[in-house]
mmCIF file of C-alpha atoms in Angstrom:
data_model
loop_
_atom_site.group_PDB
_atom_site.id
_atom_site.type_symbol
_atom_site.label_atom_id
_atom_site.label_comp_id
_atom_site.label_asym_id
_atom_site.label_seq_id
_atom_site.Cartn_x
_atom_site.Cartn_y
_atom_site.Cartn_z
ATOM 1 C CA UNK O 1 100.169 78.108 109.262
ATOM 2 C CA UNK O 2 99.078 80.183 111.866
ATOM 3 C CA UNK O 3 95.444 81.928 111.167
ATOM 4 C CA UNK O 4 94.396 85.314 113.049
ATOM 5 C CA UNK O 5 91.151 85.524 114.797
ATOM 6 C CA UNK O 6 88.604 88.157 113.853
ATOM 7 C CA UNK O 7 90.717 91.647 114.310
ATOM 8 C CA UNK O 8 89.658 93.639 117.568
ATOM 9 C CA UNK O 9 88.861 97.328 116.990
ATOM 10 C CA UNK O 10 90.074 100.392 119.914
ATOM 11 C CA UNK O 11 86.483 102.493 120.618
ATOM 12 C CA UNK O 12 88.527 105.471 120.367
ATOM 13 C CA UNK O 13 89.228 105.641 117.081
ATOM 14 C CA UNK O 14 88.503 108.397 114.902
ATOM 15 C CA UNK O 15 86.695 107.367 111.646
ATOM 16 C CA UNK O 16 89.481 107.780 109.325
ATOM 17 C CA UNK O 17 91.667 105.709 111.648
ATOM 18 C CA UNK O 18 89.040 102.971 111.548
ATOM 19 C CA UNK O 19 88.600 103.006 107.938
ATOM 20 C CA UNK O 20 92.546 102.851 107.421
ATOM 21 C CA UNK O 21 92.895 100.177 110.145
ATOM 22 C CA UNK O 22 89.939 98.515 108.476
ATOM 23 C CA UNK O 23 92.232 98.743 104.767
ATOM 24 C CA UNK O 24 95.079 97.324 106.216
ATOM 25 C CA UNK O 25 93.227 94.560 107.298
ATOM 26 C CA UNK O 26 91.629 93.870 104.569
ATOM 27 C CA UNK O 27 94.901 94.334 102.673
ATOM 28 C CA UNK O 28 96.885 91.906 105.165
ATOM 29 C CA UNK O 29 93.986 89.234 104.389
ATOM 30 C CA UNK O 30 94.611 89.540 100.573
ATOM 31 C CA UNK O 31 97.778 88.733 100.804
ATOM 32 C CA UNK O 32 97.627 86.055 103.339
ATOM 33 C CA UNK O 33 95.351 84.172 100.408
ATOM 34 C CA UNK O 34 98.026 85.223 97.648
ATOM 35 C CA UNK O 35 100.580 83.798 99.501
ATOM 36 C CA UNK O 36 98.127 80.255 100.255
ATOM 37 C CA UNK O 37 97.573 80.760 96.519
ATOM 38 C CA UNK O 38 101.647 80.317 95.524
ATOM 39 C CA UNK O 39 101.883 77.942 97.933
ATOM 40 C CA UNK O 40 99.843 75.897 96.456
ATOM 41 C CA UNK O 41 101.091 76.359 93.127
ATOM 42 C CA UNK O 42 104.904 75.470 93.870
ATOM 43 C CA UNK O 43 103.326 72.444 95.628
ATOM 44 C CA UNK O 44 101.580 71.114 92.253
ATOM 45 C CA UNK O 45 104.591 72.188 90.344
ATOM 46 C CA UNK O 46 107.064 70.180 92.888
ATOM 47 C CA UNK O 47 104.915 67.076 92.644
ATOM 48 C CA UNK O 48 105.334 68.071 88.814
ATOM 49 C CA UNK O 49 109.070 67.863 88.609
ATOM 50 C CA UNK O 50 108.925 64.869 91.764
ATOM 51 C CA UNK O 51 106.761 62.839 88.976
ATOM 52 C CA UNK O 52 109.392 63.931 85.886
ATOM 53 C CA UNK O 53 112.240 63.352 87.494
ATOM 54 C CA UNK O 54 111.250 59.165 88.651
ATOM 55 C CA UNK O 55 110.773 58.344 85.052
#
């Protein structure tokens, strides 16, 4: 999985645009961890069924 380095702001941003580029940032990194979050889940649940189904 590839990770992203600490973002890189543009000096000439206006405040607002820094604040929204700041949310979507912060958005992006939420899901990032939701998505390492299922992951992980529909690996415990494949190991799960892997263990079920050799019985």
């Amino acid at each position: 999985m590839k990770k992203r380095g600490t973002p890189t702001f543009k000096n000439d941003l206006t405040p607002q645009q820094r604040e929204r580029q700041q949310a979507v940032f912060a958005k992006e990194r939420r899901q990032e961890e939701k998505n390492r979050k299922t992951g992980e889940i529909l690996d415990a649940a494949a190991a799960v069924l892997k263990i079920l189904t050799d019985v």
